[in-house]
Coordinates of C-alpha atoms and ligand atoms in Angstrom, one line a residue:
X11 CA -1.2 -63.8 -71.7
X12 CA -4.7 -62.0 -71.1
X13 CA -7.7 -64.1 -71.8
X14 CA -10.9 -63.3 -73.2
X15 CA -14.3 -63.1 -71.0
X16 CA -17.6 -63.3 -72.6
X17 CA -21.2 -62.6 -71.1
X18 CA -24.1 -64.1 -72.8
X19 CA -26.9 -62.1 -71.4
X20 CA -30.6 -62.5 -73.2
X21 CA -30.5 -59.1 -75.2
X22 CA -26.6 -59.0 -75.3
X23 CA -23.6 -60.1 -75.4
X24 CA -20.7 -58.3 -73.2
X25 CA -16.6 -58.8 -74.0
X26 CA -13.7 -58.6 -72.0
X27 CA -9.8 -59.0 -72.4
X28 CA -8.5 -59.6 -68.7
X29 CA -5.0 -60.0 -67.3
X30 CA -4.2 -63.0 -65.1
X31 CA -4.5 -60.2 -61.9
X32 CA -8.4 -60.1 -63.0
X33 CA -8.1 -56.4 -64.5
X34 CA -10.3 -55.6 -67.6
X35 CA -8.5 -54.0 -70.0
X36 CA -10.7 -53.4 -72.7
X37 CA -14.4 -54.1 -72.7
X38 CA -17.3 -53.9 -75.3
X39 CA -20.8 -54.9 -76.0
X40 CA -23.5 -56.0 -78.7
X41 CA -27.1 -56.4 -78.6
X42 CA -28.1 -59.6 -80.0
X43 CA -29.8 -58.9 -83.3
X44 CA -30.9 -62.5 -83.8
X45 CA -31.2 -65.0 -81.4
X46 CA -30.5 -68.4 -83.5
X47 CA -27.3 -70.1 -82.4
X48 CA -25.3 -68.8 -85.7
X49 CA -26.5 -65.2 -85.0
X50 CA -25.6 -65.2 -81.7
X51 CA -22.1 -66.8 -82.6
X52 CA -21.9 -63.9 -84.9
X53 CA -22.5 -61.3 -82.5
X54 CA -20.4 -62.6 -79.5
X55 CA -17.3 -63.0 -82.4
X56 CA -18.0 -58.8 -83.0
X57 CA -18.2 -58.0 -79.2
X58 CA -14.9 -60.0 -79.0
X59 CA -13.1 -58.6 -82.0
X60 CA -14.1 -55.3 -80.7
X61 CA -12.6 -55.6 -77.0
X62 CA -9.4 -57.4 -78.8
X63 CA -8.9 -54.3 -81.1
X64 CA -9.4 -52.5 -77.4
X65 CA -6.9 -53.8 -75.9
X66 CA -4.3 -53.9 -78.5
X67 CA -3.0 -57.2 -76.9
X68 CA -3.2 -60.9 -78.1
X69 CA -5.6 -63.6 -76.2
X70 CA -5.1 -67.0 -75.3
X71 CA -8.2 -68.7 -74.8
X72 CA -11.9 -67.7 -74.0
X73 CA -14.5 -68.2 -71.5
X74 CA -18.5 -67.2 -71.7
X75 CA -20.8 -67.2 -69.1
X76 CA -24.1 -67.7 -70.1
X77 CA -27.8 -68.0 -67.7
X78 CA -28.3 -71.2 -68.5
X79 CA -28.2 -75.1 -66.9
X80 CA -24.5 -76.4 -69.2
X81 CA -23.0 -80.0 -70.0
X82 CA -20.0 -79.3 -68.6
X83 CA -17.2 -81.2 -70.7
X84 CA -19.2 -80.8 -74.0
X85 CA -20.2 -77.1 -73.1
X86 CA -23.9 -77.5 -74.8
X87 CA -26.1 -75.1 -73.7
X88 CA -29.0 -78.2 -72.2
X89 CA -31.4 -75.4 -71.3
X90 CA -31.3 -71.1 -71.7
X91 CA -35.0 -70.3 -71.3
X92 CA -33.6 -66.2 -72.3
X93 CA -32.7 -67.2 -75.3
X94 CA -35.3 -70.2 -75.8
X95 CA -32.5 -72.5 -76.5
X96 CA -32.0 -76.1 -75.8
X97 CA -29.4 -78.4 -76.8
X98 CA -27.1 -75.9 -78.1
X99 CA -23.3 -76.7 -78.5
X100 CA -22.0 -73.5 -78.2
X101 CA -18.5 -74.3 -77.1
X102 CA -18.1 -76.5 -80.2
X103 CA -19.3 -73.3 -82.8
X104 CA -17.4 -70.5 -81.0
X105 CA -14.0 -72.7 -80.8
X106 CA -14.9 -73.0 -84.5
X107 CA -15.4 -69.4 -84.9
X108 CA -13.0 -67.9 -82.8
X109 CA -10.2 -69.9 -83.8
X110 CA -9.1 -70.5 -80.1
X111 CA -10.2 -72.9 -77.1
X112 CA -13.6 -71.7 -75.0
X113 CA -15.0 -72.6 -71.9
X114 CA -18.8 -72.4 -71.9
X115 CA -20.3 -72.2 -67.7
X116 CA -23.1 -71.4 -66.2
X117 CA -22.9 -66.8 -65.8
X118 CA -23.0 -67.8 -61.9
X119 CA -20.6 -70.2 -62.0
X120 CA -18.2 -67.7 -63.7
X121 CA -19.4 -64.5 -61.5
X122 CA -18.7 -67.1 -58.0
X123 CA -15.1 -67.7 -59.9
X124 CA -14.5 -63.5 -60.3
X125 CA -15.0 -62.9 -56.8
X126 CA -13.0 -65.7 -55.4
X127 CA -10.1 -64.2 -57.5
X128 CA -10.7 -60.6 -57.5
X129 CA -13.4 -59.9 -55.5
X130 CA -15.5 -60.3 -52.3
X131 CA -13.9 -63.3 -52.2
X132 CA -10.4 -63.2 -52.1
X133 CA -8.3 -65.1 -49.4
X134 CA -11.5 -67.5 -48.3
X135 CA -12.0 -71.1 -49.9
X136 CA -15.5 -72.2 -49.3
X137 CA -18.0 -69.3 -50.9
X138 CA -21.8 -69.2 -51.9
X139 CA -22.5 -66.6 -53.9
X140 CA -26.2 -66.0 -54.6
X141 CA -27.6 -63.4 -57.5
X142 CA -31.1 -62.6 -57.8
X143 CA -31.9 -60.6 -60.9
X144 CA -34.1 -61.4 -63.8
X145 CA -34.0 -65.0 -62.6
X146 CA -32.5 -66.5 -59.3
X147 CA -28.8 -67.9 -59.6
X148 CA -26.1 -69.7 -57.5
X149 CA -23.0 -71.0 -57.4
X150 CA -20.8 -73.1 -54.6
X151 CA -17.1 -72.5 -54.0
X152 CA -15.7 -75.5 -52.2
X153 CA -12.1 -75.4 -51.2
X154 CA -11.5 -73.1 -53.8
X155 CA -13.1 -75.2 -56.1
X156 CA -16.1 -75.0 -58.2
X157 CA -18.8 -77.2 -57.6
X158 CA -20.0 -78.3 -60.5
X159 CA -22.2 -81.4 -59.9
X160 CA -21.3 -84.9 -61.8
X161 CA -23.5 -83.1 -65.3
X162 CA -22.0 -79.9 -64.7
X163 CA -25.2 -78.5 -63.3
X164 CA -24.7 -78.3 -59.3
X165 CA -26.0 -74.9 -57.3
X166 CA -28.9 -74.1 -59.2
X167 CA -30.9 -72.6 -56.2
X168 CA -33.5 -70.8 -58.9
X169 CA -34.9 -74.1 -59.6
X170 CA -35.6 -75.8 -56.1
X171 CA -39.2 -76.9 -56.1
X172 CA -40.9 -74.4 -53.2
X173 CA -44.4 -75.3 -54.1
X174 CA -44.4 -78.4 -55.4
X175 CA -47.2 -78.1 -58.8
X176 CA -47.1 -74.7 -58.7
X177 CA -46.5 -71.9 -60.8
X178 CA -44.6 -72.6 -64.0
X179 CA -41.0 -71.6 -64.1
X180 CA -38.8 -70.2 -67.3
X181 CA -36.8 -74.0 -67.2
X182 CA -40.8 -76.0 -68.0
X183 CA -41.0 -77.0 -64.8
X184 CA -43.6 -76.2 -62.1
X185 CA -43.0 -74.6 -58.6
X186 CA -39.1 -73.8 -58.9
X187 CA -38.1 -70.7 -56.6
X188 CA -37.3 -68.6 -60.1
X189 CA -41.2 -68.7 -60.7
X190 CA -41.9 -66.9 -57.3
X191 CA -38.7 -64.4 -56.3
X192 CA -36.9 -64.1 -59.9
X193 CA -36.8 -60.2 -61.0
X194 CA -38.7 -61.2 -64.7
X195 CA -41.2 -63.6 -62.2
X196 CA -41.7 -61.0 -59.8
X197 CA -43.2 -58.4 -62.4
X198 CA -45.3 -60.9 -64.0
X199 CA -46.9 -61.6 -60.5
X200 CA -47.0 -58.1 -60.2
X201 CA -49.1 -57.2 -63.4
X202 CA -51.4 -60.0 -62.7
X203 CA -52.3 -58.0 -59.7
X204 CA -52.7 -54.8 -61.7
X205 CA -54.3 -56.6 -64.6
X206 CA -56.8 -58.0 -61.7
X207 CA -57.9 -54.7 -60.1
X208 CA -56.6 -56.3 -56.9
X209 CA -54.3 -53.2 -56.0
X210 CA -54.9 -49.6 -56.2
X211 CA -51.9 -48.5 -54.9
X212 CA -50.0 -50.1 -57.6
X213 CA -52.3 -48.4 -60.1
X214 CA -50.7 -45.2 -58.0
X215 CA -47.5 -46.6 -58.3
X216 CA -47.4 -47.2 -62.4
X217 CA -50.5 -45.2 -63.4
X218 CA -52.2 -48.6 -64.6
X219 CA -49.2 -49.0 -67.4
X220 CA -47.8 -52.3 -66.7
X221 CA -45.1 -51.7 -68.8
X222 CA -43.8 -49.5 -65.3
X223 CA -44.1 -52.1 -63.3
X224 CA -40.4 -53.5 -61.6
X225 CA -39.4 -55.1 -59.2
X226 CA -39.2 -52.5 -56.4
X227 CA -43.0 -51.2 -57.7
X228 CA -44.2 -54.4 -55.8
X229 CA -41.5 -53.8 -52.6
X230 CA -43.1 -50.6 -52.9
X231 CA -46.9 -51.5 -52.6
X232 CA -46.4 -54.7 -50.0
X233 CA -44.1 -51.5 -47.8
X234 CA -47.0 -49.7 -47.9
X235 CA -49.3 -52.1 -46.5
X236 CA -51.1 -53.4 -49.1
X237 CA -52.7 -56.9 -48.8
X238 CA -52.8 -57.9 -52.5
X239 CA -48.8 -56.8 -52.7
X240 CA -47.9 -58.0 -49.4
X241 CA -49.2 -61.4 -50.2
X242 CA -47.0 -61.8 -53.4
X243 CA -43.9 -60.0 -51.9
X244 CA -43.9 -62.0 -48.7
X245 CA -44.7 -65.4 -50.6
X246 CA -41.2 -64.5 -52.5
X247 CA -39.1 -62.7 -49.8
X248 CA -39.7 -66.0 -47.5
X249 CA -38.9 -68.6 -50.5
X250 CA -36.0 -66.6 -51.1
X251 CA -35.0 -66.4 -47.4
X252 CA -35.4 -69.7 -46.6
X253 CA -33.8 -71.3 -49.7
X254 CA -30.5 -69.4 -48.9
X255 CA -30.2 -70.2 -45.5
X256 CA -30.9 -74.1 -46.0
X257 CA -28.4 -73.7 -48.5
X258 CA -26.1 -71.9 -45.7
X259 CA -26.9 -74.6 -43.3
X260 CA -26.2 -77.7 -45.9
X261 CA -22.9 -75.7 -47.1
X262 CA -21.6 -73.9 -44.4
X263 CA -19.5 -71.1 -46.2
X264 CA -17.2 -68.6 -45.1
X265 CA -18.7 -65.9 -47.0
X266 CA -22.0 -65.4 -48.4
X267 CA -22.0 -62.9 -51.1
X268 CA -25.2 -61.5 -52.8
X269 CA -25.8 -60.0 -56.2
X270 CA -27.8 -59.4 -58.7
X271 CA -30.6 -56.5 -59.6
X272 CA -33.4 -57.5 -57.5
X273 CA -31.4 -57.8 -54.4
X274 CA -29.2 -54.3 -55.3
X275 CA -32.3 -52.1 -55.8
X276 CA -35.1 -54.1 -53.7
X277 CA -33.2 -52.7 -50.3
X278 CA -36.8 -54.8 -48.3
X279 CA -36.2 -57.9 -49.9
X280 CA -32.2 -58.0 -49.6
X281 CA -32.4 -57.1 -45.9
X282 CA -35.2 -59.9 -45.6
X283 CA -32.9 -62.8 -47.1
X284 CA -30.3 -61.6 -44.3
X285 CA -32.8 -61.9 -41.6
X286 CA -33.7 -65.1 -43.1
X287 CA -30.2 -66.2 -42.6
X288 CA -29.4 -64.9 -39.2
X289 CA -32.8 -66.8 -38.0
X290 CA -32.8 -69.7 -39.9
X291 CA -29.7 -70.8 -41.2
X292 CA -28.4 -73.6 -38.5
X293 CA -26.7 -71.6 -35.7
X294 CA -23.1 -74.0 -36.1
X295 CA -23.3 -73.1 -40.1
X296 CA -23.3 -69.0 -39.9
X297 CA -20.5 -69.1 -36.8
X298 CA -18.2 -66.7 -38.6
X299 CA -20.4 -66.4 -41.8
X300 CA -19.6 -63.0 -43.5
X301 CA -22.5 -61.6 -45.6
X302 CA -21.3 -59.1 -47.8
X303 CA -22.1 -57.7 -51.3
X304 CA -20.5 -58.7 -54.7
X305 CA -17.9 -56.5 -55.2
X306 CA -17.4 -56.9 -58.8
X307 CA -20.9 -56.3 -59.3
X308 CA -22.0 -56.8 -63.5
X309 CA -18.5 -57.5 -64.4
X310 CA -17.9 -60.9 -62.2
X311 CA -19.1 -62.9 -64.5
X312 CA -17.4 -62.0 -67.5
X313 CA -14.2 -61.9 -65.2
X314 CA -14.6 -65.0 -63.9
X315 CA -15.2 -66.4 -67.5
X316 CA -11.7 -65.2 -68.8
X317 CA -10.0 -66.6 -65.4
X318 CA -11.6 -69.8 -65.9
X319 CA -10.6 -70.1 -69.3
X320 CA -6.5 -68.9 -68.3
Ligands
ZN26 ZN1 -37.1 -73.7 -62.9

């Protein structure tokens, strides 16, 4: 029987019926008009009546990926800094809700699971899949497993220290790679430089508005030279670098797959965490590495979700 997927996102929340074959076959979404627990539950049960209704086919069971660090047999949401929550147990109110068994896992978790079944990483066993978009994500395949750490918590790359006291990151804590090379980090960074008078050519770039400011406006201004912008995008391009090809070396996957919106539309910074690999990954780790792209793109995660809860 199909399963239900569900992505939590921080403005909305995505559903999906899936076959077992990984196939969507009906989807819809709803911006989260509330962000308290209950609201939330309310919105995710419309997204999923909705794609039901789509599909004109009973579900099973349900799975939600959601960014954020989750206790993984009482699926409580420990920390979602997008949603400000903490100690939320969301498994326990949409089983309630729903009126059917959910699995609650960390979005990367769930997108890693998608592509091992139907996407870039079908027919290996050992992936890392790494997705840098509004925050920085990760998630370990090990013999076709999911690593999931003894809380539930394992591959959380975004929150390595990489200066240790510095800049404070969405989780509370200081100096965690999120703060630096995350997509909602990077434009902070970016408008302090604005807001600073440190860089005309992202005046140039936005007209002063720092509401234009994205992502690839800073890949923009460091390209072009800029000291100010070069300083910021290098400082995150070489965490970002480095992080994944420690993480190559300590895991030693067969495939390497990269996602996300920062390393889709940031072409400099995606080609720069390649590098990174190729140079400093150990040389015995990337023997026979593939790096390739996540083929499922946005819908891994929700995907994954409803395979993980088949
Ligand atoms: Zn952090």
């Amino acid at each position: 029987m199909p399963t239900l997927g569900i992505d939590l996102g921080g403005t909305f929340a995505r559903a999906a019926v899936v076959d077992g074959g990984g196939k969507m076959l009906a989807s819809a979404k709803v911006a989260l008009a509330e962000r308290s627990p209950t609201g939330v539950v309310e919105t995710i049960a419309q997204a999923a009546a909705a794609a039901v209704k789509g599909a004109g086919v009973p579900v099973s069971s349900c799975g939600v990926g959601a960014a954020a660090q989750i206790h993984k047999d009482s699926g409580v949401l420990s920390v979602a800094p997008n949603l400000g929550w903490r100690n939320v147990p969301l498994g326990q109110m949409l089983t309630a809700r729903l009126g059917q068994p959910v699995r609650v896992v960390n979005d990367l978790a769930a997108a890693a699971w998608g592509e091992l079944h139907a996407g870039a990483g079908r027919g290996a066993s050992d992936l890392l899949v790494v997705f840098v978009g509004s925050g920085v994500g990760s998630a370990i395949i090990a013999n076709a497993k999911l690593l999931d750490g003894a809380g539930g918590v394992a591959g959380e790359l975004g929150h390595i220290k990489v200066v240790p006291g510095g800049r404070r990151c969405g989780c509370g804590e200081l100096g965690c790679l999120e703060a630096y090379a995350g997509g909602h980090n990077l434009i902070t960074q970016t408008r302090e430089l604005l807001a600073a008078g440190r860089s005309p050519k992202l005046v140039e770039l936005t007209d002063g508005d720092p509401a234009r400011v994205t992502p690839v406006t800073l890949e923009l201004a460091a390209e072009a030279g800029e000291d100010a912008s070069r300083e910021v995008y290098e400082r995150a391009a070489q965490f970002l670098a480095l992080a994944v090809a420690n993480q190559v070396t300590v895991l030693n996957p067969a495939r390497l797959i990269l996602g996300g919106g920062v390393l889709t539309h940031c072409v400099g910074m995606r080609r720069r965490v390649v590098e990174g690999v190729q140079s400093w990954a150990s040389q015995v780790s990337r023997e026979g590495l593939l790096i390739t792209e996540s083929e499922l793109g946005d819908d891994s995660g929700i995907i994954g979700a409803a395979l993980l809860a088949a």
